[in-house]
Every structure is written in structure tokens, then in C-alpha cells.
Amino acid sequence: MKAKTPFLLRFALTATGLTIIFRYFLSFGIEDGSSIAIILSAVIYGIAMFIGGLYFGRKDGAYLPVYDVGFRFHFVTYLVHNLISVLWFAFGLNSHYEQIETVYATAIIWGIFLIIHFIFFLWARKNSINSLNKEDLFE
């Protein structure tokens, strides 16, 4: 199976840009104590990432019909977001009120959900033949 596709790479670049923009506005909102900026940046980031994943995921599915329930995109999002968040602190771009422990806690909690998604991915893959759903073969 070819895991890296042009659409997954384009999604990774899109996720990188969106995450940098999100981190900027998140740190700005925290520094200014603006709950509206924090919530708005998180909601817009979530929606933009969902739309990006949906768009590139559908293109990826047409390019490479893999029954992977979106796990590769979830994994790339996890890596990109956490890498940028750690680098954000390493370069001192964070707000004075932000703590690196929050980034670590987020990575751990999100990692648990990623493991659950991976288990679901393995289960879905086990119930398919050559990346095709078994039920779809006999209809």
C-alpha cells in the first residue's frame, strides 16, 4: 500500500499553515486575555482543518482507494499540530501565560484518541479484502 500520496502531502502543508495561523491567534488571545479570540481561533481552526481533511481525503480516496477510515490524515494532523506547538514554545513565540505542560497534556489526550482510531482502523482493515469492504463485494 502506498501510504504517502500527493493529497496527503498537500493536506500536511495545509495543516502546517493552518496550525501556524491558529497558534499565532491562540497566543495572541491568551496574552490579551480575550476569550473570544481564543474560542474563535479554535473554532475556525477546527472547521478549516475538517474542511481541508474532507477535501483532500476525498481526493485521496479517488486517487488511492484505501479503506483507512481517515487514520492517515488524523495521524498527520496529530504530528503537525504537536510539532508546531512544541516549536512555538522552543522559539519563544508563546504567550507569557501559556505553559508547555498544556501542549504535553493535549498531546497525551489526543494520543489516546489516536490510538483508539488506530484500533478502529485495524478492525476496519481486518473486515475488508484488499481494502474493499466485504459487504460491498457481495451486493
PDB file of N, CA, C and O in Angstrom, residues 30 52 72 87-88 90 92 98 100 103 109 114 120 126 138-139:
ATOM      1  N   ILE A  30      -4.568  34.544  24.287  1.00  0.00           N
ATOM      2  CA  ILE A  30      -4.179  34.257  25.668  1.00  0.00           C
ATOM      3  C   ILE A  30      -3.447  35.449  26.269  1.00  0.00           C
ATOM      4  O   ILE A  30      -3.696  35.829  27.415  1.00  0.00           O
ATOM      5  N   GLY A  52     -10.422  20.926   5.180  1.00  0.00           N
ATOM      6  CA  GLY A  52      -9.211  20.504   4.481  1.00  0.00           C
ATOM      7  C   GLY A  52      -9.084  18.991   4.439  1.00  0.00           C
ATOM      8  O   GLY A  52      -8.754  18.404   3.404  1.00  0.00           O
ATOM      9  N   ARG A  72      -4.753   7.967   8.383  1.00  0.00           N
ATOM     10  CA  ARG A  72      -3.517   8.635   7.939  1.00  0.00           C
ATOM     11  C   ARG A  72      -3.620  10.144   8.090  1.00  0.00           C
ATOM     12  O   ARG A  72      -2.668  10.796   8.524  1.00  0.00           O
ATOM     13  N   LEU A  87       7.515  23.555  18.837  1.00  0.00           N
ATOM     14  CA  LEU A  87       8.428  24.536  18.243  1.00  0.00           C
ATOM     15  C   LEU A  87       8.011  25.966  18.589  1.00  0.00           C
ATOM     16  O   LEU A  87       8.858  26.847  18.727  1.00  0.00           O
ATOM     17  N   TRP A  88       6.719  26.195  18.727  1.00  0.00           N
ATOM     18  CA  TRP A  88       6.206  27.513  19.095  1.00  0.00           C
ATOM     19  C   TRP A  88       6.811  27.947  20.429  1.00  0.00           C
ATOM     20  O   TRP A  88       7.212  29.094  20.601  1.00  0.00           O
ATOM     21  N   ALA A  90       9.607  26.487  21.746  1.00  0.00           N
ATOM     22  CA  ALA A  90      11.070  26.465  21.597  1.00  0.00           C
ATOM     23  C   ALA A  90      11.588  27.799  21.055  1.00  0.00           C
ATOM     24  O   ALA A  90      12.660  28.265  21.460  1.00  0.00           O
ATOM     25  N   GLY A  92      10.044  30.628  21.499  1.00  0.00           N
ATOM     26  CA  GLY A  92       9.585  31.701  22.385  1.00  0.00           C
ATOM     27  C   GLY A  92       8.448  32.529  21.817  1.00  0.00           C
ATOM     28  O   GLY A  92       8.294  33.691  22.179  1.00  0.00           O
ATOM     29  N   GLU A  98       0.994  31.083  28.725  1.00  0.00           N
ATOM     30  CA  GLU A  98       0.920  29.699  28.252  1.00  0.00           C
ATOM     31  C   GLU A  98       2.010  28.875  28.916  1.00  0.00           C
ATOM     32  O   GLU A  98       3.096  29.383  29.200  1.00  0.00           O
ATOM     33  N   ILE A 100       4.088  25.019  28.645  1.00  0.00           N
ATOM     34  CA  ILE A 100       4.379  23.876  27.774  1.00  0.00           C
ATOM     35  C   ILE A 100       3.659  22.621  28.245  1.00  0.00           C
ATOM     36  O   ILE A 100       3.341  21.744  27.436  1.00  0.00           O
ATOM     37  N   VAL A 103       0.617  21.831  26.268  1.00  0.00           N
ATOM     38  CA  VAL A 103       0.882  21.182  24.985  1.00  0.00           C
ATOM     39  C   VAL A 103       1.091  19.684  25.203  1.00  0.00           C
ATOM     40  O   VAL A 103       0.547  18.857  24.458  1.00  0.00           O
ATOM     41  N   ILE A 109      -3.664  13.390  25.648  1.00  0.00           N
ATOM     42  CA  ILE A 109      -5.100  13.132  25.494  1.00  0.00           C
ATOM     43  C   ILE A 109      -5.443  12.829  24.044  1.00  0.00           C
ATOM     44  O   ILE A 109      -6.144  11.859  23.731  1.00  0.00           O
ATOM     45  N   LEU A 114      -6.069   8.992  19.271  1.00  0.00           N
ATOM     46  CA  LEU A 114      -5.398   8.491  18.067  1.00  0.00           C
ATOM     47  C   LEU A 114      -5.206   6.975  18.147  1.00  0.00           C
ATOM     48  O   LEU A 114      -5.398   6.268  17.153  1.00  0.00           O
ATOM     49  N   PHE A 120      -9.578   1.141  15.651  1.00  0.00           N
ATOM     50  CA  PHE A 120     -10.704   1.118  14.723  1.00  0.00           C
ATOM     51  C   PHE A 120     -10.224   0.895  13.293  1.00  0.00           C
ATOM     52  O   PHE A 120     -10.823   0.132  12.531  1.00  0.00           O
ATOM     53  N   LYS A 126      -9.235  -5.268   8.924  1.00  0.00           N
ATOM     54  CA  LYS A 126      -9.416  -6.717   9.081  1.00  0.00           C
ATOM     55  C   LYS A 126     -10.720  -7.176   8.433  1.00  0.00           C
ATOM     56  O   LYS A 126     -10.803  -8.289   7.925  1.00  0.00           O
ATOM     57  N   PHE A 138     -20.417  -8.385  -2.080  1.00  0.00           N
ATOM     58  CA  PHE A 138     -21.477  -9.366  -2.323  1.00  0.00           C
ATOM     59  C   PHE A 138     -22.842  -8.729  -2.561  1.00  0.00           C
ATOM     60  O   PHE A 138     -23.848  -9.398  -2.473  1.00  0.00           O
ATOM     61  N   GLU A 139     -22.880  -7.461  -2.843  1.00  0.00           N
ATOM     62  CA  GLU A 139     -24.169  -6.793  -3.099  1.00  0.00           C
ATOM     63  C   GLU A 139     -24.439  -6.721  -4.574  1.00  0.00           C
ATOM     64  O   GLU A 139     -23.651  -6.757  -5.422  1.00  0.00           O
TER      65      GLU A 139
END
